[in-house]
Amino acid sequence: MTPLRPIRKVGFIGLGIMGSSMAGHVQAAGYELHVFNRTRAKADELVARGAVWHDRPGELAAACDAVISIVGMPDDVEALYLGADGLIARAAPGTVLADMTTSSPSLAMRIAAAGVERGVPVLDAPVSGGDVGARNARLSIMVGGEETAFAHLAPVFAAMGDNILRQGGPGAGQHTKMANQIAIACNMMAVCESLSYAARAGLDPRAVLKSIGTGAAASFALSVLGPRMLDGDFAPGFYVRHFIKDMGIALAEAEHMGLDLPGLAQAKRLYDTLAAAGHADDGTQALFRLYAGL
Amino acid sequence: MTPLRPIRKVGFIGLGIMGSSMAGHVQAAGYELHVFNRTRAKADELVARGAVWHDRPGELAAACDAVISIVGMPDDVEALYLGADGLIARAAPGTVLADMTTSSPSLAMRIAAAGVERGVPVLDAPVSGGDVGARNARLSIMVGGEETAFAHLAPVFAAMGDNILRQGGPGAGQHTKMANQIAIACNMMAVCESLSYAARAGLDPRAVLKSIGTGAAASFALSVLGPRMLDGDFAPGFYVRHFIKDMGIALAEAEHMGLDLPGLAQAKRLYDTLAAAGHADDGTQALFRLYAGL
């Protein structure tokens, strides 16, 4: 096996809401940070603090000991890793790569296999915890991939999260994140249907939350997103369109496994309706619009 | 308005798993306890501690200052309260009645209206918190009905619960409980689908719970019932058949309101399938059987 490069220079690709916080923590942990982002302006603050800008992802990969990405859609991930000027083609053997985008488990397996051929281990390492978790370095990081590479990159993950678990081989991180999204998807219906029922029955839904928020119906979604629904606050913590992407991946994987997920399918149909009505850039709690006619 | 009777003698009807604990707390709080139950043997322990047995609910009602019931199905509630020898016919004016069965909001309203005519206020006061909550006097009690009657009976409720809220007029307690059951129903699908996906993907679902159990997917069902599902422990905390009753009531009420609850309808269909397969007396976590083929 190709020996892994000691990690001093860490590349970071994708400086959105999540990525910019995460990259900042890596930099603060003492690594030499290298950055690339489609919109360069989003790198300004990190560059001002000493990060090295690269014009192309391949060039960044060639200059680093480890590279982390958190970008948009599976197609973006595929191009970034498997393209002719992509990370796997350009990284030196022994460089560890980790994609923290929520993306397809099958794609993660293909990318990891391509990496093996070039002596470039690739981990899939999606996160949960949202913008707040990213800002406070309190993310849950779900990792799939080769164990030695995971151990090697663990100190970098530790700069960003506090619940870091390797769940298995390539794709296991993405599968774990899918399990997370599946649990959230049906529960969003649960919260919307509960609160819209309460409102329609003439109750005060905020008082109802006090009765039901701490027992067997208790959930993060009920206690954190429920009040936002009732306030008509649909500002995005997590975008409807990203959630639809995730549910689509999970349903495709489940179908591939021969597993029927009727709850998830129902939730996806509702979110598709919500997006078609022009609310793709709302937060996921905007599902309440469909029930409340908002 | 008929003056309410000072509460010294409290009748308790329905000494199942929940009721026997609850009645014991009322007795321990210093009230003179009167009891009736379909199966007399279940009253033995309370009678040994000084409770007064009655052969008929109507006779019990005539002897008490307040009466509490927690029985099986809405039909049982209807017969108990509205029958010729029922509680409303036999209670002295000024007696406060409270039905703590999870039952139909519409029926609760009919019963309360019948009570008004006889000067017998009836509260609907279903609970959540399960057998453990009942045993530890930590129930959430969701009350609907007239405010003065609620205030009058509040010390008795306080012997059984620690989250006691009047949610509105007659039926509001039952509506609140329905909101609770709706939130649970869809979330049970969420947990089953998440964990069955994880297992089918080749992950260790217990490790997955460690990654996803504390973030945006977090819920009581995921962290408390998820492990039981994985252990194949389907022993009843709450019976499938009772849950199906509750979902049926909620769907009927929602239809009456013109409110479409597709997630709840989907959950109900799955539980109906589970019951038809012979698992009506399992606990609600047995929904996992359908997904895992157990």
XYZ file of C-alpha atoms in Angstrom:
588
model
C 0.000 0.000 0.000
C 1.171 3.506 -0.790
C 2.318 5.187 2.443
C 0.070 8.086 3.397
C 1.538 11.576 3.353
C 1.910 13.256 6.736
C -0.812 15.880 6.819
C 0.369 19.468 6.903
C -1.379 21.042 3.890
C -5.136 20.542 3.766
C -7.138 21.499 0.700
C -10.774 22.526 1.081
C -13.190 22.688 -1.836
C -16.658 24.180 -1.409
C -16.993 27.243 0.774
C -20.735 27.502 1.239
C -22.425 28.080 4.595
C -21.166 24.746 5.903
C -17.806 24.597 4.130
C -16.555 28.055 5.081
C -17.071 27.359 8.793
C -15.524 23.908 8.506
C -12.495 25.153 6.556
C -12.014 27.883 9.136
C -11.793 25.267 11.902
C -9.209 23.283 9.919
C -7.158 26.438 9.490
C -7.527 27.323 13.176
C -6.290 23.831 14.093
C -2.924 24.748 12.572
C -3.046 23.167 9.123
C -1.882 25.093 6.076
C -5.203 25.652 4.357
C -5.589 25.601 0.564
C -8.919 26.580 -0.920
C -10.988 26.459 -4.085
C -14.570 27.546 -4.604
C -16.708 28.222 -7.674
C -17.394 31.736 -6.450
C -14.002 33.104 -5.464
C -15.322 35.892 -3.228
C -16.418 33.340 -0.661
C -12.754 32.484 -0.065
C -11.720 36.078 0.674
C -11.954 35.868 4.427
C -10.001 32.611 4.651
C -7.377 33.936 2.223
C -7.079 37.083 4.320
C -6.263 34.798 7.234
C -3.513 33.069 5.222
C -5.237 30.402 3.120
C -3.726 29.659 -0.289
C -6.079 30.140 -3.228
C -6.039 27.794 -6.250
C -7.751 28.443 -9.578
C -8.529 24.790 -10.214
C -9.369 21.827 -7.953
C -6.769 19.589 -9.642
C -4.053 22.118 -8.972
C -5.149 22.301 -5.319
C -5.079 18.500 -5.012
C -1.562 18.334 -6.435
C -0.374 20.803 -3.792
C -1.940 19.178 -0.686
C -1.495 16.196 1.662
C -5.224 15.810 2.190
C -8.264 17.281 0.454
C -11.792 17.781 1.752
C -14.782 18.676 -0.376
C -18.330 19.694 0.393
C -20.110 20.731 -2.772
C -23.642 20.568 -4.171
C -25.006 17.636 -6.109
C -23.702 14.136 -6.907
C -22.911 15.325 -10.454
C -20.626 17.977 -8.985
C -18.928 15.345 -6.826
C -18.455 13.033 -9.796
C -16.875 15.718 -11.961
C -14.682 16.935 -9.117
C -13.279 13.505 -8.285
C -13.403 11.568 -11.543
C -12.923 14.312 -14.155
C -9.783 14.436 -16.327
C -8.397 17.308 -14.262
C -10.082 15.987 -11.123
C -8.834 15.244 -7.631
C -7.999 11.575 -8.153
C -6.122 12.225 -11.375
C -4.097 15.063 -9.884
C -3.496 14.114 -6.239
C -0.113 12.592 -5.439
C -0.265 8.950 -4.310
C -0.665 8.834 -0.515
C -2.928 11.869 -0.441
C -6.154 11.213 1.501
C -9.346 12.662 0.053
C -12.670 13.006 1.843
C -15.968 14.028 0.311
C -18.251 15.498 2.966
C -21.045 16.323 0.527
C -24.250 14.370 1.113
C -24.160 12.314 -2.041
C -24.861 8.890 -3.515
C -23.458 5.823 -1.714
C -22.997 4.091 -5.071
C -21.019 7.030 -6.417
C -18.910 7.049 -3.243
C -18.038 3.408 -3.911
C -17.084 4.134 -7.511
C -14.915 7.044 -6.461
C -13.205 5.029 -3.726
C -12.466 2.250 -6.221
C -10.953 4.756 -8.673
C -8.842 6.143 -5.837
C -7.477 2.729 -4.895
C -6.057 2.341 -8.382
C -3.994 5.491 -7.981
C -2.997 4.987 -4.335
C -5.301 7.808 -3.292
C -7.719 6.654 -0.571
C -11.065 8.439 -0.710
C -13.395 8.563 2.281
C -17.075 9.462 2.157
C -17.798 11.578 5.212
C -21.120 13.421 5.123
C -22.190 15.401 8.148
C -25.223 16.348 10.131
C -25.655 19.243 12.506
C -26.365 22.036 10.050
C -24.889 25.506 9.933
C -24.898 25.774 13.726
C -23.005 22.493 14.104
C -20.514 23.593 11.447
C -19.976 26.952 13.143
C -19.415 25.393 16.562
C -17.339 22.429 15.311
C -20.049 20.154 16.712
C -20.855 18.164 13.573
C -21.694 14.493 13.482
C -19.376 13.037 10.822
C -20.366 9.668 9.321
C -17.436 8.063 7.618
C -17.110 5.259 5.104
C -13.862 3.969 3.673
C -10.575 2.315 4.426
C -9.713 2.204 8.131
C -6.082 3.366 7.931
C -7.042 6.379 5.861
C -9.787 7.203 8.367
C -7.351 7.043 11.293
C -4.921 9.203 9.338
C -7.491 11.921 8.656
C -9.224 11.684 12.054
C -7.402 14.699 13.572
C -8.670 16.864 10.708
C -12.224 15.582 11.209
C -11.831 16.279 14.928
C -11.326 19.977 14.113
C -14.847 20.063 12.641
C -16.970 17.640 14.603
C -17.506 15.953 17.939
C -19.312 12.755 16.933
C -17.031 11.101 14.414
C -17.697 7.476 13.569
C -16.430 5.206 10.817
C -19.479 3.214 9.825
C -17.789 0.794 7.437
C -16.179 0.595 4.012
C -16.692 2.920 1.030
C -20.265 4.235 0.856
C -21.033 3.472 4.518
C -20.832 7.155 5.461
C -23.322 8.078 2.741
C -25.587 5.186 3.653
C -25.570 6.364 7.278
C -26.451 9.885 6.178
C -29.295 8.444 4.092
C -30.577 6.656 7.208
C -30.483 10.053 8.919
C -32.386 11.787 6.113
C -34.976 8.995 5.945
C -35.676 9.396 9.666
C -36.044 13.153 9.226
C -38.247 12.953 6.126
C -41.108 10.985 7.654
C -40.827 12.875 10.907
C -41.330 16.180 9.074
C -44.683 14.823 7.914
C -45.356 13.779 11.497
C -44.762 17.261 12.858
C -46.691 19.023 10.076
C -49.675 16.698 10.370
C -49.755 16.921 14.156
C -49.619 20.712 14.262
C -52.004 21.270 11.373
C -54.477 18.901 13.028
C -54.122 20.841 16.292
C -54.677 24.173 14.560
C -57.653 22.914 12.559
C -59.213 21.454 15.715
C -59.222 24.948 17.182
C -56.469 24.313 19.704
C -53.547 26.606 20.413
C -50.735 24.622 18.752
C -48.116 26.251 20.982
C -49.937 24.993 24.072
C -50.246 21.589 22.401
C -46.456 21.541 21.968
C -46.164 21.960 25.740
C -48.304 18.871 26.292
C -46.769 16.629 23.634
C -43.234 17.944 23.183
C -41.513 15.913 25.871
C -43.161 12.474 25.746
C -43.336 9.667 23.206
C -43.927 12.169 20.389
C -40.795 14.138 21.280
C -38.346 14.913 18.508
C -35.852 17.514 17.396
C -38.174 18.423 14.536
C -41.189 18.861 16.816
C -39.429 21.033 19.379
C -37.088 23.010 17.085
C -38.891 23.206 13.739
C -42.471 23.041 15.074
C -42.327 26.552 16.568
C -40.819 27.920 13.326
C -43.702 26.402 11.357
C -46.205 28.057 13.691
C -44.391 31.397 13.350
C -44.476 31.108 9.545
C -40.674 31.262 9.632
C -39.608 29.256 6.601
C -36.068 30.640 6.314
C -33.672 27.910 5.267
C -31.589 26.064 7.818
C -31.580 23.226 5.326
C -32.948 23.820 1.799
C -35.985 21.985 0.472
C -34.138 21.371 -2.809
C -31.187 19.725 -1.058
C -33.541 17.576 0.976
C -35.305 16.473 -2.208
C -31.922 15.498 -3.665
C -31.180 13.403 -0.577
C -34.570 11.694 -0.565
C -34.140 10.921 -4.258
C -30.779 9.269 -3.582
C -32.177 7.270 -0.669
C -35.169 6.064 -2.676
C -32.934 5.046 -5.573
C -30.624 3.115 -3.256
C -33.563 1.486 -1.474
C -35.078 0.430 -4.784
C -31.710 -1.019 -5.761
C -31.796 -3.058 -2.511
C -35.380 -4.170 -3.145
C -36.515 -2.277 -0.045
C -39.917 -0.581 -0.052
C -40.036 2.699 1.901
C -43.612 3.959 1.595
C -43.219 6.664 4.233
C -40.188 8.141 2.534
C -41.892 7.932 -0.866
C -44.882 9.824 0.540
C -42.648 12.495 2.087
C -40.758 12.909 -1.191
C -44.021 13.398 -3.111
C -45.057 16.142 -0.696
C -41.693 17.905 -0.931
C -41.821 17.671 -4.733
C -45.219 19.373 -4.591
C -43.788 22.036 -2.306
C -40.857 22.693 -4.643
C -43.156 22.789 -7.686
C -45.147 25.479 -5.882
C -42.011 27.637 -5.816
C -40.623 26.863 -2.368
C -37.450 24.919 -3.247
C -35.311 27.548 -1.532
C -37.259 27.542 1.713
C -36.120 25.539 4.718
C -37.448 22.007 5.160
C -39.962 23.187 7.788
C -41.832 24.872 4.915
C -43.551 21.527 4.349
C -46.067 23.013 6.786
C -47.188 25.350 3.966
C -48.876 22.429 2.205
C -50.936 21.565 5.261
C -51.714 25.073 6.447
C -52.275 26.587 3.011
C -49.493 29.154 3.551
C -74.427 26.612 38.012
C -74.601 23.660 40.348
C -71.962 24.062 43.086
C -69.256 21.407 42.837
C -68.948 18.896 45.659
C -65.807 19.159 47.783
C -63.685 16.196 46.727
C -63.139 13.572 49.404
C -64.354 10.354 47.732
C -62.829 9.630 44.315
C -64.144 6.833 42.111
C -61.825 5.094 39.671
C -63.070 2.923 36.821
C -60.638 0.862 34.740
C -57.751 -0.789 36.550
C -55.539 -1.887 33.681
C -51.786 -1.317 33.568
C -52.264 2.446 33.517
C -55.360 2.717 35.707
C -54.151 0.624 38.613
C -51.018 2.769 39.018
C -53.006 5.966 38.657
C -55.690 4.905 41.150
C -52.960 3.940 43.604
C -51.538 7.468 43.436
C -54.981 8.975 44.076
C -55.380 6.716 47.096
C -51.870 7.560 48.335
C -52.712 11.267 48.051
C -55.310 10.772 50.806
C -58.585 10.509 48.906
C -61.100 7.812 49.815
C -60.817 5.588 46.768
C -63.806 3.794 45.244
C -63.177 1.323 42.435
C -64.882 -0.631 39.707
C -63.299 -2.828 37.046
C -64.650 -5.420 34.603
C -62.258 -8.013 36.027
C -62.662 -7.733 39.777
C -59.347 -9.428 40.650
C -57.447 -6.409 39.359
C -58.930 -4.368 42.216
C -57.748 -6.749 44.962
C -54.559 -4.901 45.831
C -56.279 -1.507 46.058
C -59.149 -2.956 48.089
C -56.603 -4.568 50.442
C -55.236 -1.064 50.975
C -58.701 0.247 51.832
C -60.426 1.027 48.535
C -64.198 0.531 48.403
C -65.401 -1.909 45.727
C -68.608 -1.323 43.763
C -70.391 -3.880 41.611
C -71.621 -1.328 39.095
C -70.195 1.941 37.720
C -73.484 3.781 38.332
C -73.471 2.762 41.986
C -69.866 3.966 42.273
C -70.761 7.306 40.696
C -73.651 7.828 43.107
C -71.265 7.316 46.042
C -68.435 9.644 44.970
C -67.571 13.355 44.713
C -65.485 12.840 41.577
C -65.069 9.938 39.178
C -62.176 9.094 36.881
C -62.277 6.491 34.114
C -59.662 4.974 31.859
C -61.150 2.134 29.867
C -60.722 0.578 26.399
C -62.528 1.773 23.337
C -64.834 4.726 22.569
C -67.809 2.331 22.656
C -66.899 1.439 26.244
C -66.677 5.117 27.119
C -70.033 5.848 25.529
C -71.794 3.040 27.407
C -70.093 3.968 30.665
C -71.074 7.646 30.541
C -74.289 7.735 28.525
C -75.897 4.383 29.393
C -79.142 4.174 31.393
C -77.224 3.119 34.505
C -74.205 5.184 33.458
C -72.107 7.765 35.234
C -74.002 10.846 34.108
C -77.398 9.350 34.967
C -76.282 8.253 38.418
C -73.816 10.893 39.616
C -75.182 13.515 41.979
C -75.251 17.050 40.544
C -71.952 18.782 41.327
C -69.915 15.607 40.865
C -66.972 16.126 38.478
C -66.247 13.306 36.022
C -63.081 12.890 33.969
C -62.513 10.373 31.209
C -58.801 9.704 30.800
C -59.272 7.074 28.091
C -57.839 8.054 24.712
C -61.109 8.371 22.858
C -62.995 10.349 20.251
C -63.063 14.168 20.577
C -66.574 14.209 19.134
C -67.774 11.697 21.698
C -66.124 13.746 24.455
C -68.133 16.757 23.317
C -71.394 14.775 23.321
C -70.685 13.435 26.798
C -69.799 16.874 28.147
C -73.049 18.277 26.714
C -75.051 15.492 28.346
C -73.292 16.240 31.636
C -74.152 19.940 31.500
C -77.856 19.068 31.432
C -77.538 17.206 34.713
C -75.135 19.592 36.445
C -72.350 17.034 36.145
C -69.303 18.540 34.452
C -67.308 16.003 32.437
C -63.689 16.606 31.470
C -61.794 14.727 28.774
C -58.286 14.162 30.091
C -56.262 11.594 28.140
C -52.659 11.019 29.090
C -49.296 10.252 27.603
C -46.260 8.807 29.292
C -47.164 5.115 29.214
C -46.932 2.568 32.011
C -43.688 4.098 33.294
C -45.235 7.569 33.482
C -48.290 6.147 35.247
C -46.147 4.257 37.751
C -44.019 7.307 38.564
C -46.902 9.810 38.555
C -45.160 11.603 35.689
C -47.957 11.569 33.133
C -48.723 14.371 30.741
C -52.456 15.038 31.174
C -54.208 16.892 28.349
C -57.485 18.318 29.523
C -60.532 19.605 27.722
C -63.631 20.973 29.409
C -65.035 23.646 31.611
C -62.418 25.707 33.447
C -63.966 25.691 36.936
C -64.343 21.912 36.874
C -60.726 21.592 35.754
C -59.489 23.788 38.611
C -61.639 21.784 41.030
C -60.177 18.440 39.918
C -56.614 19.696 39.419
C -55.329 18.389 42.800
C -56.461 14.877 41.824
C -54.748 15.162 38.430
C -51.633 16.395 40.231
C -51.457 13.074 42.078
C -51.006 11.294 38.744
C -49.085 13.616 36.459
C -46.547 16.406 36.272
C -47.481 18.099 32.995
C -51.133 18.997 33.360
C -52.585 21.454 30.886
C -56.118 22.468 30.055
C -56.099 22.791 26.288
C -59.592 24.218 25.834
C -63.259 23.292 26.046
C -64.818 19.818 25.746
C -62.895 17.593 23.317
C -59.708 19.691 23.458
C -57.942 17.094 25.596
C -58.772 14.348 23.119
C -57.787 16.543 20.179
C -54.436 17.220 21.857
C -53.910 13.510 22.394
C -54.727 12.932 18.722
C -52.050 15.491 17.791
C -49.673 13.452 19.952
C -50.613 10.156 18.296
C -50.349 11.663 14.810
C -46.808 12.839 15.558
C -45.901 9.372 16.831
C -47.505 7.468 13.940
C -45.471 8.990 11.139
C -42.350 8.971 13.231
C -42.672 5.222 13.773
C -42.454 4.846 9.999
C -39.464 7.171 10.052
C -37.587 5.037 12.567
C -38.488 1.723 10.903
C -37.518 2.939 7.453
C -34.275 4.463 8.651
C -33.136 1.366 10.535
C -34.262 -1.126 7.911
C -32.419 0.891 5.284
C -29.298 0.861 7.460
C -29.497 -2.889 8.002
C -30.150 -3.616 4.343
C -27.218 -1.407 3.329
C -24.954 -3.664 5.375
C -24.336 -1.175 8.165
C -24.439 -1.918 11.880
C -27.734 -0.180 12.801
C -26.632 0.243 16.427
C -23.573 2.178 15.281
C -25.820 4.174 12.942
C -27.970 5.132 15.939
C -24.844 6.598 17.547
C -24.277 8.805 14.511
C -27.864 9.921 13.934
C -29.521 9.637 17.348
C -28.670 13.079 18.686
C -28.999 15.429 15.694
C -31.842 16.566 13.480
C -33.195 13.005 13.265
C -33.358 12.667 17.051
C -36.587 11.470 18.595
C -37.927 9.503 21.521
C -38.956 6.747 19.126
C -35.521 6.556 17.513
C -33.573 6.406 20.754
C -35.987 4.386 22.917
C -37.887 2.171 20.465
C -35.142 1.880 17.811
C -32.933 -0.353 20.010
C -35.937 -2.552 20.882
C -36.667 -3.008 17.178
C -33.068 -4.064 16.566
C -33.229 -6.489 19.507
C -36.435 -8.014 18.124
C -38.118 -6.987 21.393
C -41.727 -6.394 20.415
C -43.213 -6.671 23.916
C -46.022 -4.171 24.352
C -45.373 -0.835 26.015
C -48.306 0.406 23.959
C -50.433 -2.097 22.006
C -50.654 -2.043 18.217
C -54.441 -2.502 18.456
C -54.825 0.548 20.703
C -52.647 2.594 18.391
C -54.789 1.554 15.426
C -57.875 2.682 17.347
C -56.256 6.069 17.980
C -55.166 6.515 14.360
C -58.673 5.612 13.220
C -60.166 8.278 15.476
C -57.653 10.885 14.298
C -58.286 10.112 10.625
C -62.052 10.285 11.117
C -61.764 13.641 12.903
C -59.383 14.967 10.246
C -61.741 13.908 7.462
C -64.535 15.668 9.315
C -62.390 18.821 9.323
C -61.550 18.443 5.621
C -57.892 17.949 6.503
C -55.810 15.531 4.426
C -53.168 13.638 6.442
C -51.385 11.387 3.935
C -48.573 10.430 6.310
C -50.982 9.298 9.009
C -53.079 7.420 6.450
C -49.958 5.607 5.245
C -48.933 4.730 8.809
C -52.434 3.436 9.560
C -52.361 1.193 6.473
C -49.064 -0.318 7.609
C -50.325 -0.930 11.152
C -53.501 -2.500 9.766
C -51.298 -4.852 7.751
C -49.291 -5.637 10.876
C -52.415 -6.408 12.891
C -53.839 -8.548 10.083
C -50.621 -10.565 10.205
C -51.398 -11.434 13.819
C -49.419 -8.794 15.698
C -52.198 -6.649 17.189
C -51.016 -7.428 20.709
C -47.389 -6.511 20.082
C -46.001 -3.117 21.037
C -46.027 -0.337 18.456
C -42.330 -0.870 17.722
C -43.358 -4.134 16.037
C -43.993 -2.085 12.903
C -40.357 -2.941 12.233
C -41.489 -6.514 11.497
C -43.013 -5.379 8.210
C -39.764 -3.869 7.036
C -37.373 -6.477 8.363
C -39.534 -9.484 7.528
C -39.638 -10.580 11.181
